[in-house]
Short mmCIF file of C-alpha atoms (C1' of nucleotides) in Angstrom, two decimals:
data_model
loop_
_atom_site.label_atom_id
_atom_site.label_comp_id
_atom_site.label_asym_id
_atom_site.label_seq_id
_atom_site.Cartn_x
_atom_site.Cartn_y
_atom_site.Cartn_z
CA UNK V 1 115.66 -15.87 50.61
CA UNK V 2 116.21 -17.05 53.72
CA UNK V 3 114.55 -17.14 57.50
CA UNK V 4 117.34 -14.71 58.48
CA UNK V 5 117.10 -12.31 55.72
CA UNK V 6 113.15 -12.08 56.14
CA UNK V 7 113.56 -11.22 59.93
CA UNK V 8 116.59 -9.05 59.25
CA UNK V 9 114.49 -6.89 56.53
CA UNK V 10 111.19 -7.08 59.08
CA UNK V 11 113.06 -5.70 61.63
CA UNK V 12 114.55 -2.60 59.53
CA UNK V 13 111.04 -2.06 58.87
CA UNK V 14 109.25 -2.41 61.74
CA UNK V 15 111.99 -0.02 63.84
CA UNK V 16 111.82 2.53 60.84
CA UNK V 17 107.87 2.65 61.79
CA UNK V 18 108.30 3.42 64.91
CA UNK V 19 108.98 6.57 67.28
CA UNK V 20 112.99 6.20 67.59
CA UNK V 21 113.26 5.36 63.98
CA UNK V 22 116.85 3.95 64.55
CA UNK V 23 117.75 1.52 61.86
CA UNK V 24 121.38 1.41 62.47
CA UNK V 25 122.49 -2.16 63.15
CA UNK V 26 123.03 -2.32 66.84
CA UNK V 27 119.13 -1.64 67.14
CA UNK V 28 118.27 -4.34 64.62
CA UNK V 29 120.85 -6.78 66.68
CA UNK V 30 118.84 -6.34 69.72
CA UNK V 31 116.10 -6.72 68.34
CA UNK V 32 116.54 -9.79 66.85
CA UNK V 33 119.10 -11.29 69.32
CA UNK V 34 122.00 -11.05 67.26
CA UNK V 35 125.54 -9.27 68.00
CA UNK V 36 126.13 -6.13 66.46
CA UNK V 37 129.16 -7.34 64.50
CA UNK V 38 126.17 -9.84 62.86
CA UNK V 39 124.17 -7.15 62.04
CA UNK V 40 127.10 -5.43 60.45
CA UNK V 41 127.93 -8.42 58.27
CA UNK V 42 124.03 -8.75 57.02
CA UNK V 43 123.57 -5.33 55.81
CA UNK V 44 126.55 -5.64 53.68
CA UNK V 45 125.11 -8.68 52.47
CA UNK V 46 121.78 -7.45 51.76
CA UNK V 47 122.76 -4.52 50.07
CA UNK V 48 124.51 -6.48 47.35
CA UNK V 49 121.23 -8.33 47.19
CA UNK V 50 119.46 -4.91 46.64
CA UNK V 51 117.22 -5.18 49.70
CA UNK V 52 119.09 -2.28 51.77
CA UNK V 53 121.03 0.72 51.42
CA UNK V 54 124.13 0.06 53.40
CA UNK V 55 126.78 3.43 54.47
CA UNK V 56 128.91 2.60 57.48
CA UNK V 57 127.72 4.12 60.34
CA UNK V 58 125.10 5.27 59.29
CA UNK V 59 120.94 3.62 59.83
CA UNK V 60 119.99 1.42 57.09
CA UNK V 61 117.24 2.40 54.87
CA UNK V 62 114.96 -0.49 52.66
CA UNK V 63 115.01 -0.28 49.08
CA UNK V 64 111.24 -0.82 47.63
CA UNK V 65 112.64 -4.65 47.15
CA UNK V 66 113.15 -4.98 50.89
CA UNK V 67 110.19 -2.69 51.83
CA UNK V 68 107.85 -5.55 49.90
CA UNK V 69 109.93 -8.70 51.06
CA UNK V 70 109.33 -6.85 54.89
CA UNK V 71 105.91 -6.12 54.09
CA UNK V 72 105.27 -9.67 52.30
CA UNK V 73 106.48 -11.66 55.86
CA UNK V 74 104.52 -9.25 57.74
CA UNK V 75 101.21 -9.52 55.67
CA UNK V 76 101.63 -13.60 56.27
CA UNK V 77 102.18 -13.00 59.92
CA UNK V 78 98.91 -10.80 60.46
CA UNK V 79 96.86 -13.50 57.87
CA UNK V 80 98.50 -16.47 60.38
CA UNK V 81 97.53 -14.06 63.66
CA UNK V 82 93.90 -14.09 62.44
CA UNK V 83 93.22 -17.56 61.27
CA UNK V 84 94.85 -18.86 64.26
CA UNK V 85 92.26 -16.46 66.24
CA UNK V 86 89.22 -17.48 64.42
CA UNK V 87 89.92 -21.45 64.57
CA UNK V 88 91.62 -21.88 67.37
CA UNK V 89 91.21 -20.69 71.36
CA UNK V 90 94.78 -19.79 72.18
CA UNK V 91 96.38 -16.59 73.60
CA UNK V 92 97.31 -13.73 71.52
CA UNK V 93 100.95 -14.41 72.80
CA UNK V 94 100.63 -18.21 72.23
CA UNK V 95 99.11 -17.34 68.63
CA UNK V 96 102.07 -14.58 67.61
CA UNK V 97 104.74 -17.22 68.57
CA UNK V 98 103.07 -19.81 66.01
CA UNK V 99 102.49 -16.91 63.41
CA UNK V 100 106.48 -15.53 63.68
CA UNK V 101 107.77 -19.45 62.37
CA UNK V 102 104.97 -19.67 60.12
CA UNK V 103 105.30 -16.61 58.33
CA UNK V 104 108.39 -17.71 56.82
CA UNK V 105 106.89 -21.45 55.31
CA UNK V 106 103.50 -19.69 53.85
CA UNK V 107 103.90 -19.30 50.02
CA UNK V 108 101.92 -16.48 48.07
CA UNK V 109 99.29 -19.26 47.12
CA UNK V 110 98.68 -20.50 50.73
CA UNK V 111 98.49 -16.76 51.95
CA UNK V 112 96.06 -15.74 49.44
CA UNK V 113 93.93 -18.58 50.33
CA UNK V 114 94.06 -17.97 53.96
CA UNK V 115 92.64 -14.17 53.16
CA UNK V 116 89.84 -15.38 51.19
CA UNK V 117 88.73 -17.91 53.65
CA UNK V 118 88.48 -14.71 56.15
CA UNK V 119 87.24 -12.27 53.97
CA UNK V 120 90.29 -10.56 52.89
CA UNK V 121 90.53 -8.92 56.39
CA UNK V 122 92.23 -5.54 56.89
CA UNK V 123 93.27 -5.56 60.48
CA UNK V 124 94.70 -9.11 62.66
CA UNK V 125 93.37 -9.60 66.05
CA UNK V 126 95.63 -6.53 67.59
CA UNK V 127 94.43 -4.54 65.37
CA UNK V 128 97.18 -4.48 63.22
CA UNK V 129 96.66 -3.34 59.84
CA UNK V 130 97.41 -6.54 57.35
CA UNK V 131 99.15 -5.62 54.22
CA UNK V 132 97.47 -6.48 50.85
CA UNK V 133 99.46 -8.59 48.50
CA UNK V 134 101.12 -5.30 46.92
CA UNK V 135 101.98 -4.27 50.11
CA UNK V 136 99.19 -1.53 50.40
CA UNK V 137 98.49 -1.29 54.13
CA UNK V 138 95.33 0.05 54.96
CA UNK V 139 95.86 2.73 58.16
CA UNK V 140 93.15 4.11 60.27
CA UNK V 141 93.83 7.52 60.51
CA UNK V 142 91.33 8.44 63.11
CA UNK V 143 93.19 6.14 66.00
CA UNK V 144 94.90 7.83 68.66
CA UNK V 145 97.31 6.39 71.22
CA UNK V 146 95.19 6.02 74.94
CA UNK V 147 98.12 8.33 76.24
CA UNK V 148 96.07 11.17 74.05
CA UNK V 149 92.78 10.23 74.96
CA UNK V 150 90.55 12.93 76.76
CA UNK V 151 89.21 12.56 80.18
CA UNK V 152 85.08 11.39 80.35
CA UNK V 153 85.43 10.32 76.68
CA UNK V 154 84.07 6.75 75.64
CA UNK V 155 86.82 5.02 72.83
CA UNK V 156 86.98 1.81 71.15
CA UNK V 157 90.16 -0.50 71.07
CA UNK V 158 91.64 -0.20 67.38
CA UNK V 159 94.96 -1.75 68.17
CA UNK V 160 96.86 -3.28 70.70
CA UNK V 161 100.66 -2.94 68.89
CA UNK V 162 103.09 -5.08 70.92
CA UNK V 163 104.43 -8.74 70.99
CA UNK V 164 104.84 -8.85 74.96
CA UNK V 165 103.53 -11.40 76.68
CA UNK V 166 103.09 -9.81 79.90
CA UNK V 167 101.02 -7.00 77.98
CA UNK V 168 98.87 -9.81 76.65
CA UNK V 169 98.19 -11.28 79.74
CA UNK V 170 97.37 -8.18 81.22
CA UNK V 171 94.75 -7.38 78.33
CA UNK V 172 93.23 -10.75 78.39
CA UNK V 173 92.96 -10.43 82.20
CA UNK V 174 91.29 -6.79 82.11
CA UNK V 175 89.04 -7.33 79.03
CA UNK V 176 91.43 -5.18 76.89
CA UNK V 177 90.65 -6.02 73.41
CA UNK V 178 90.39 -5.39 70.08
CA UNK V 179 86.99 -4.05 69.26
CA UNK V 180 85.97 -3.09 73.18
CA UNK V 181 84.70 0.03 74.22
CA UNK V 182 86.38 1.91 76.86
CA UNK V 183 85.87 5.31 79.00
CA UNK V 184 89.17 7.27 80.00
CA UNK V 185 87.71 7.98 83.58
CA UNK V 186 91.32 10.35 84.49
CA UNK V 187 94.14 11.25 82.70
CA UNK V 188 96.98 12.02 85.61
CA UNK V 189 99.84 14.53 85.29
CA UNK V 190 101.40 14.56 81.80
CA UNK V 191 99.27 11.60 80.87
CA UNK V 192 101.91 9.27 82.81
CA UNK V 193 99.02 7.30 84.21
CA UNK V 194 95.47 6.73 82.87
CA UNK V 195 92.33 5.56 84.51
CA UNK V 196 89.96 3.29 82.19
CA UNK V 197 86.68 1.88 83.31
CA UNK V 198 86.02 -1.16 81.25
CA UNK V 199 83.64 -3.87 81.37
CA UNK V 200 82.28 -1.97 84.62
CA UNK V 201 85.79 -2.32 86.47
CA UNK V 202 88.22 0.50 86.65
CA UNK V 203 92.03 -0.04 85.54
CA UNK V 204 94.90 2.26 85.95
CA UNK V 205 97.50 2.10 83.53
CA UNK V 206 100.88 3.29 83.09
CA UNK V 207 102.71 5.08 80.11
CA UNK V 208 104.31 1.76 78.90
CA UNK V 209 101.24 0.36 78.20
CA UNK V 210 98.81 3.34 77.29
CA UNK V 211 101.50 4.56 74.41
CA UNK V 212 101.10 0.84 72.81
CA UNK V 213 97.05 0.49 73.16
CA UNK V 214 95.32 2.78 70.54
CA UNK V 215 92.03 3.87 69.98
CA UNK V 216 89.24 5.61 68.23
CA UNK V 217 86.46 7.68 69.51
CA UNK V 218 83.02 6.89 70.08
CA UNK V 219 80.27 9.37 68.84
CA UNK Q 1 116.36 -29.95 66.30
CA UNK Q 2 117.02 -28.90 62.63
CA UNK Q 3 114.73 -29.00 59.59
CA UNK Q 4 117.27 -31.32 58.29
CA UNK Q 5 117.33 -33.47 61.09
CA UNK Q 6 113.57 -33.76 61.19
CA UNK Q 7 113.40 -34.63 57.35
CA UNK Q 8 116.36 -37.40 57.58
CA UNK Q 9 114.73 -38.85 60.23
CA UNK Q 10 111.37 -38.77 58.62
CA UNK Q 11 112.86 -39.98 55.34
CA UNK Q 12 114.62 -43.01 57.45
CA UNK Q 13 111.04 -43.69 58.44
CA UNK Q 14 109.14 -43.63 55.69
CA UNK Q 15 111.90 -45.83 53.92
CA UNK Q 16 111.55 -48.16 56.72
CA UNK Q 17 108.25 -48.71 56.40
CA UNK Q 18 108.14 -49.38 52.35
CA UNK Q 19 108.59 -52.65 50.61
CA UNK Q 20 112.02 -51.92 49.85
CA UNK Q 21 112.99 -51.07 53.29
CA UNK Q 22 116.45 -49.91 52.20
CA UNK Q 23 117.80 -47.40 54.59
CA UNK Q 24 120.89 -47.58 53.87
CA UNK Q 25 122.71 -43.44 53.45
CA UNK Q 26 122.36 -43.83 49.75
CA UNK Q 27 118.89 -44.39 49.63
CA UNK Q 28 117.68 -41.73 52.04
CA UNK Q 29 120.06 -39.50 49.92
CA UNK Q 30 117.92 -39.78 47.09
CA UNK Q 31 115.01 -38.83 49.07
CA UNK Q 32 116.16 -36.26 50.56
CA UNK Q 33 118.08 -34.64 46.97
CA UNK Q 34 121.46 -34.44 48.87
CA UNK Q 35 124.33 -36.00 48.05
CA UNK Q 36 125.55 -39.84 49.41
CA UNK Q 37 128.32 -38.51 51.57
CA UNK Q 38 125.91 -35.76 53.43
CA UNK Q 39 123.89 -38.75 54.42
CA UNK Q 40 126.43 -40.65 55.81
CA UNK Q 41 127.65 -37.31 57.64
CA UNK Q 42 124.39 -36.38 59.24
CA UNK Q 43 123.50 -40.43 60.27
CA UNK Q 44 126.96 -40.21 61.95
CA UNK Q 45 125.57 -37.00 63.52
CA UNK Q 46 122.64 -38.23 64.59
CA UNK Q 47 123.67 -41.36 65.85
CA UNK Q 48 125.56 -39.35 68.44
CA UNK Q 49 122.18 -37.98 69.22
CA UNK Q 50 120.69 -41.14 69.86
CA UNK Q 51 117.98 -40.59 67.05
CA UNK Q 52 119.77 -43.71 65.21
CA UNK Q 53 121.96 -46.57 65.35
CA UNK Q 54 124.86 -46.16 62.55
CA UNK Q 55 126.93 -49.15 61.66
CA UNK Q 56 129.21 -48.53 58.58
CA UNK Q 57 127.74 -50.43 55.44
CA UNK Q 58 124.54 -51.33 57.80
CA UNK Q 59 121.22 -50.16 56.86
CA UNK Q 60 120.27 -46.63 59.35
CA UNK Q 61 118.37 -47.74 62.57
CA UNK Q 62 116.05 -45.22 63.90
CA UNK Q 63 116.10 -45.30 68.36
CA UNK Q 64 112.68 -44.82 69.66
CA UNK Q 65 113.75 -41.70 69.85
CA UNK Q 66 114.16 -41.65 66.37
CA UNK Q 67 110.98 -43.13 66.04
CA UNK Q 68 109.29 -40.61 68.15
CA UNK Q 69 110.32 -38.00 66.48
CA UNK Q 70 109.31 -38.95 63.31
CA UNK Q 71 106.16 -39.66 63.87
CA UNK Q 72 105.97 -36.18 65.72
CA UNK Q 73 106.53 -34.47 62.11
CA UNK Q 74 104.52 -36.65 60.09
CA UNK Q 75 101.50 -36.59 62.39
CA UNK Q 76 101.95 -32.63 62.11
CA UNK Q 77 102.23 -32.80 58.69
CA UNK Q 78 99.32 -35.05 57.82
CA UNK Q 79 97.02 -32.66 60.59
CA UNK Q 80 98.18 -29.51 58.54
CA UNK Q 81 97.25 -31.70 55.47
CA UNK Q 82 93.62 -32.21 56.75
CA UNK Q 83 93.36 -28.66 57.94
CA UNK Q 84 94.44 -26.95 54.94
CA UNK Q 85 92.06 -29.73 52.59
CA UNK Q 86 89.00 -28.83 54.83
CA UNK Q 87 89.62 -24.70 54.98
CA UNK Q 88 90.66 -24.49 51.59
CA UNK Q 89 90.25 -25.25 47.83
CA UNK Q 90 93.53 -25.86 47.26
CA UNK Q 91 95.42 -29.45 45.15
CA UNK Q 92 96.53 -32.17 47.00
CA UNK Q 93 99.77 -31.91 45.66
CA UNK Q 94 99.67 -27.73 46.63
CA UNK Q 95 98.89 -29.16 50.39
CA UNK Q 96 101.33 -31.66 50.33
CA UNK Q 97 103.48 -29.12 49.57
CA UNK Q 98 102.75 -26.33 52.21
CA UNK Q 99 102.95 -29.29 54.56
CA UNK Q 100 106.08 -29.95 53.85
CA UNK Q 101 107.67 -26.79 55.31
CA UNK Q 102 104.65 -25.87 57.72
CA UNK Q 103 105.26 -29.43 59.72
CA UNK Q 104 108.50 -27.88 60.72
CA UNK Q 105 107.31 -24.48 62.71
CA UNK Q 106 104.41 -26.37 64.46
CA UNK Q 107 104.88 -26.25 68.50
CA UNK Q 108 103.20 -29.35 69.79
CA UNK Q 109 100.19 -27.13 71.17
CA UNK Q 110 99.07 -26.02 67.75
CA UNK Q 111 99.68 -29.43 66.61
CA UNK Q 112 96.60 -30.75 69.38
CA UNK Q 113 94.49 -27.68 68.55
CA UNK Q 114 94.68 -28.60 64.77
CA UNK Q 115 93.51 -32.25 65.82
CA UNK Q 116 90.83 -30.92 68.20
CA UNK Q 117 89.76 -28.73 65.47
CA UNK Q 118 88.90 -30.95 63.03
CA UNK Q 119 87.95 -33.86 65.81
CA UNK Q 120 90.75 -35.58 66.23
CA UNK Q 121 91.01 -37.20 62.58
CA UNK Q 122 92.90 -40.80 61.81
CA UNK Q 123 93.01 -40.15 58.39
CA UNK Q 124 94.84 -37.17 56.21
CA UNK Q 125 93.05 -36.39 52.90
CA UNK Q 126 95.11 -39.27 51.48
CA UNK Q 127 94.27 -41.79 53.77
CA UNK Q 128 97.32 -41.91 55.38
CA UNK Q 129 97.19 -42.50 59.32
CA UNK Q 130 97.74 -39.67 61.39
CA UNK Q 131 99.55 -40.47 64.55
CA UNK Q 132 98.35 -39.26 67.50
CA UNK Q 133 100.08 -37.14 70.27
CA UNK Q 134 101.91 -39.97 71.59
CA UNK Q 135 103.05 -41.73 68.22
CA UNK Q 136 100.64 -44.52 67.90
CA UNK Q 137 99.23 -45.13 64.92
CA UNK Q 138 95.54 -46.65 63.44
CA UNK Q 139 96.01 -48.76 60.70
CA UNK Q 140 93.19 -49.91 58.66
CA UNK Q 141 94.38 -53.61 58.44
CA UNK Q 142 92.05 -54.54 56.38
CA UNK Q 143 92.70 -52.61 53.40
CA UNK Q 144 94.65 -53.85 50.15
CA UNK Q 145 96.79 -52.98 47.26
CA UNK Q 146 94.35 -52.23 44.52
CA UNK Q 147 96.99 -54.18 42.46
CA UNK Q 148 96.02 -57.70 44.57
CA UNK Q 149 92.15 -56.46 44.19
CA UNK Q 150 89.40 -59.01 42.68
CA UNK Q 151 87.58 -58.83 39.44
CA UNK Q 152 84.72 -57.71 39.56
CA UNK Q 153 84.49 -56.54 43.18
CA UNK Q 154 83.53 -53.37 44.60
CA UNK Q 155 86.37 -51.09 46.74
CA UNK Q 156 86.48 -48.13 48.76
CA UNK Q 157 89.54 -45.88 48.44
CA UNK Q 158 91.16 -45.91 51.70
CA UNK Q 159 94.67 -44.20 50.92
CA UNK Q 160 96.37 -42.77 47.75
CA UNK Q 161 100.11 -43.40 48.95
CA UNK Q 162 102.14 -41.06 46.87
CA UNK Q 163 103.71 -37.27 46.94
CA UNK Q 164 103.73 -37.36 43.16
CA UNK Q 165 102.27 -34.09 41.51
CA UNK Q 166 101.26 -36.04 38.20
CA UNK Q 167 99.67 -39.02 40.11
CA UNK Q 168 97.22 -36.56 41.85
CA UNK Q 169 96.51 -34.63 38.72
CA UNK Q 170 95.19 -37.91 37.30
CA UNK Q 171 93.39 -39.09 40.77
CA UNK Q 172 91.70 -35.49 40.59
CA UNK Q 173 90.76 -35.77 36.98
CA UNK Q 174 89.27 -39.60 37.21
CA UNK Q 175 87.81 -39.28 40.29
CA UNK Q 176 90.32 -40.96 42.47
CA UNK Q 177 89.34 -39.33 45.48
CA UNK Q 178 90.07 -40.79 49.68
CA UNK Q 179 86.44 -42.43 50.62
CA UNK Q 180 85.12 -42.77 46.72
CA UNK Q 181 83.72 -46.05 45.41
CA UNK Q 182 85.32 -48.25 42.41
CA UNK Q 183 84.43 -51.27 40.76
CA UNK Q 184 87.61 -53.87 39.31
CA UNK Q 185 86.36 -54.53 36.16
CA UNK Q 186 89.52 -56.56 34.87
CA UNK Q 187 93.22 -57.54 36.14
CA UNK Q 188 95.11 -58.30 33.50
CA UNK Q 189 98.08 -60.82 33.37
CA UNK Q 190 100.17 -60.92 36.50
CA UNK Q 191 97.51 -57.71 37.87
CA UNK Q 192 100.27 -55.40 35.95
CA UNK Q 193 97.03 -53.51 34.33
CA UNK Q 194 93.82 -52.99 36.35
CA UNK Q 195 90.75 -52.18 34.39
CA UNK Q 196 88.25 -49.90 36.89
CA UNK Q 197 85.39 -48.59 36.82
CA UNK Q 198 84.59 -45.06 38.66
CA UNK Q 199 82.19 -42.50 38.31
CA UNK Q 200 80.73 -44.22 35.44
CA UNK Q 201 83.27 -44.10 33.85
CA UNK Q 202 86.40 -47.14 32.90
CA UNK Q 203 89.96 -46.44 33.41
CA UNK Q 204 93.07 -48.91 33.19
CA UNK Q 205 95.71 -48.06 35.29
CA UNK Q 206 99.38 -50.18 35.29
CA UNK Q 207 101.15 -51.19 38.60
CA UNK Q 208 102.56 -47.91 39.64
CA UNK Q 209 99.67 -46.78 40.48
CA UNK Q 210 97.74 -49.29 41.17
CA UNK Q 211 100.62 -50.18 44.02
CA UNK Q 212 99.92 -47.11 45.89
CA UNK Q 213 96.25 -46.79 45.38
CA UNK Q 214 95.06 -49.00 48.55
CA UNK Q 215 91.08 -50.30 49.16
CA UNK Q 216 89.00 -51.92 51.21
CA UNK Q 217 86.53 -54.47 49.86
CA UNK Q 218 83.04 -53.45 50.33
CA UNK Q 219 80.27 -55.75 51.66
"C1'" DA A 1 137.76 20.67 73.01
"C1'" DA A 2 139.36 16.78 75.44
"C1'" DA A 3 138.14 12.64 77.71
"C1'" DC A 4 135.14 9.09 78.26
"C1'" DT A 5 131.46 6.05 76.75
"C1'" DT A 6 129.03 3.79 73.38
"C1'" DT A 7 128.42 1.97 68.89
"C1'" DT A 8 130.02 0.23 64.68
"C1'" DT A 9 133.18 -2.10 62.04
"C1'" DT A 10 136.81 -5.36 61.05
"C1'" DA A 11 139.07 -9.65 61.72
"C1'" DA A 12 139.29 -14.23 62.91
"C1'" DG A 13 136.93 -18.28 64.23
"C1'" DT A 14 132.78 -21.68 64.81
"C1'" DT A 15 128.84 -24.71 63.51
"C1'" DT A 16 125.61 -26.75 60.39
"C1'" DA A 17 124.62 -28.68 56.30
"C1'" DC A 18 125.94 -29.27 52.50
"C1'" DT A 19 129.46 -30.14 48.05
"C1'" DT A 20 133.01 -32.84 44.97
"C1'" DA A 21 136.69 -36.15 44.46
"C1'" DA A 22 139.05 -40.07 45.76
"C1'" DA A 23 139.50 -44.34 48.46
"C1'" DT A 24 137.37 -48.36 50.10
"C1'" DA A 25 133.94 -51.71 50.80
"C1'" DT A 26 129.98 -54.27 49.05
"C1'" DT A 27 127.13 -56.23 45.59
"C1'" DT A 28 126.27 -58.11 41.08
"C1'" DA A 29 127.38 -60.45 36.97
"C1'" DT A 30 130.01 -63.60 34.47
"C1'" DA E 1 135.68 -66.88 42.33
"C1'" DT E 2 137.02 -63.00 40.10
"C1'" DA E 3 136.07 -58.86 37.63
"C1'" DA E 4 133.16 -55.13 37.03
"C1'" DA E 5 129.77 -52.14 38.72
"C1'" DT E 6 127.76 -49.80 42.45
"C1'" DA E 7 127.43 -47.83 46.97
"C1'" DT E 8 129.57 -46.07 51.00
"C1'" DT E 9 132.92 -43.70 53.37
"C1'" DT E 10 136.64 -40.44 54.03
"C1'" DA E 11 138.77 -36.18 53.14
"C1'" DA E 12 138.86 -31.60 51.92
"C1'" DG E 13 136.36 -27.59 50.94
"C1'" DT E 14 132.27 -24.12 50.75
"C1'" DA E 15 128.42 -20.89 52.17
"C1'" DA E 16 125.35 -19.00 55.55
"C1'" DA E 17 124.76 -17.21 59.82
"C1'" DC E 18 126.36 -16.67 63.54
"C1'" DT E 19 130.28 -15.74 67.64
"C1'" DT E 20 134.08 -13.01 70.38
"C1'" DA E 21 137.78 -9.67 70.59
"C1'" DA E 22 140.01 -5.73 69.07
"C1'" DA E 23 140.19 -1.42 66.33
"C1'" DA E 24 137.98 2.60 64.73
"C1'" DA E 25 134.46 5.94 64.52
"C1'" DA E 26 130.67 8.48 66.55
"C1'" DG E 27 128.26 10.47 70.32
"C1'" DT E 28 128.17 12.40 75.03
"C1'" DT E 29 129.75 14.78 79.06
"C1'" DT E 30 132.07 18.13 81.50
#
DNA sequence: AAACTTTTTTAAGTTTACTTAAATATTTAT
DNA sequence: ATAAATATTTAAGTAAACTTAAAAAAGTTT
């Protein structure tokens, strides 16, 4: 199977996880760069490889074979993501570029190894939850998006869920990361804007970014 | 530039540098498991990209840009060799292997953090050089053929010169290791047979291996 | 509900990296 | 030196993964 079809399957999963839940192909285009009329011509293909339910117009839906191919390339990704962390002092946005052409060159030997050597993790430097090798993701169900968080309560960072680079560059310059401890000093109108004091300095953050940073609470 | 261009030009290169030095299409064909008249098609292609000089019937030419690129893949794949021999307990042949596709997706960054890593290394696990960052390459001149070795002399293993699965298996099970110690006990007619002694213990080895098994005397 | 916009699909075409088969050149053997 | 064997090249064709342009369906607005 090839690069395409990995990223093709990855992205019908990784949309179907989210909010919008739109898996028809025009979403998967964008999101991988691709015209429409591409899109179009890999779900047909796919399906006959069992990895998708195609119907014309309507969103494409993962069989269990594509649901472990998607969460096979993503478990590699996370494992990449968190060696690359540990060894190496690069940026999260330098380190998810390396990890997205890796993924798809790491064979079920290599990736097994690579887990071992860290401990069999459960979560990649984000926070994200890495897949075990039958696809069983470990979630914590405790986390709440910063958006939610309550006014004069203390949180810690449980996962930072975006590929952006500007986002990354704006966590590594404000001490946003996984693990810190934070304290949601005011929630503004309809929770469009937050105010965080971290590491002693106070941050105000905007809806784009609070939605995408989660957290738990402290006791 | 293209996995495939990155292997043909690697395969060009390694050919070069071998006994035979035959780079003509057919040979780098057989390397490379594609047919005779895809080789001649891709040098043709890449001689428009200035990676080689192509003269029908002539033997392929790498340009220093050739060159240069090369020795670009092979020094990332012998740094992801060391890297994955030090982190991991994993065959030299199941290294070799990852290598083989991981020297592809390396950006040149990851490439110097991999070398910084593990201090800048001139050796892979094989012995083979690792070029550095700009292409230039240590060679231990002072090592031989184990094949043009001396009775009864003592020899460090300074490079085990083969991607051959069943040649490892037997350097792993007699103790055939980069850096290990060995004693010539006999050369038999015309050094086709080598009689050695190694961890105690006495192996004979004929000239295909003992052509790619390379030593340095010791003192 | 009709009109407009957007999305999806179909159709036709491109590029890369191959393939096989046949023609041609080179190399080897006698 | 010529014949036979081998290797290289040319030609034609294929599959994967795209593209653009046009047609068709779905969704949205008034």
């Amino acid at each position: 199977m090839s690069v395409a079809i990995e990223n093709f399957v990855k992205a019908i999963y990784k949309n179907g996880k989210r909010n919008n839940n739109d898996t028809k192909p025009g979403n998967i285009a964008k999101e991988l760069g691709i015209s429409n009329a591409a899109a179009t011509d890999m779900a047909k293909n796919l399906a006959t490889k069992d990895l998708l339910k195609y119907q014309k117009y309507k969103p494409l839906e993962l069989t269990d074979k594509g649901t472990k191919m998607a969460l096979s390339v993503i478990r590699k990704h996370r494992l990449w993501e968190a060696l690359l962390f540990k060894l190496f002092d690069m940026s999260l946005h330098d380190i998810h570029r390396e990890a997205e052409l890796l993924e798809h060159q790491t064979s079920d030997l290599l990736a097994e190894k690579i887990s071992e050597y860290l401990g069999n993790p459960k979560f990649d430097p984000h926070g994200d939850p890495i897949p075990n090798a039958n696809g069983e993701i470990t979630t914590s169900d405790t986390s709440i998006s910063l958006s939610n968080a309550n006014e004069g309560k203390s949180y810690t960072i449980s996962r930072l869920m975006s590929d952006d680079k500007e986002f990354f560059e704006f966590c590594a310059q404000n001490g946003l990361k996984y693990g810190n401890t934070l304290v949601v000093s005011k929630q503004f109108t309809n929770n469009k804007m937050t105010q965080i004091l971290i590491n002693n300095n106070t941050i105000l953050l905007n809806q784009d970014f609070t939605s995408i940073i989660y957290v738990n609470e402290n006791n």
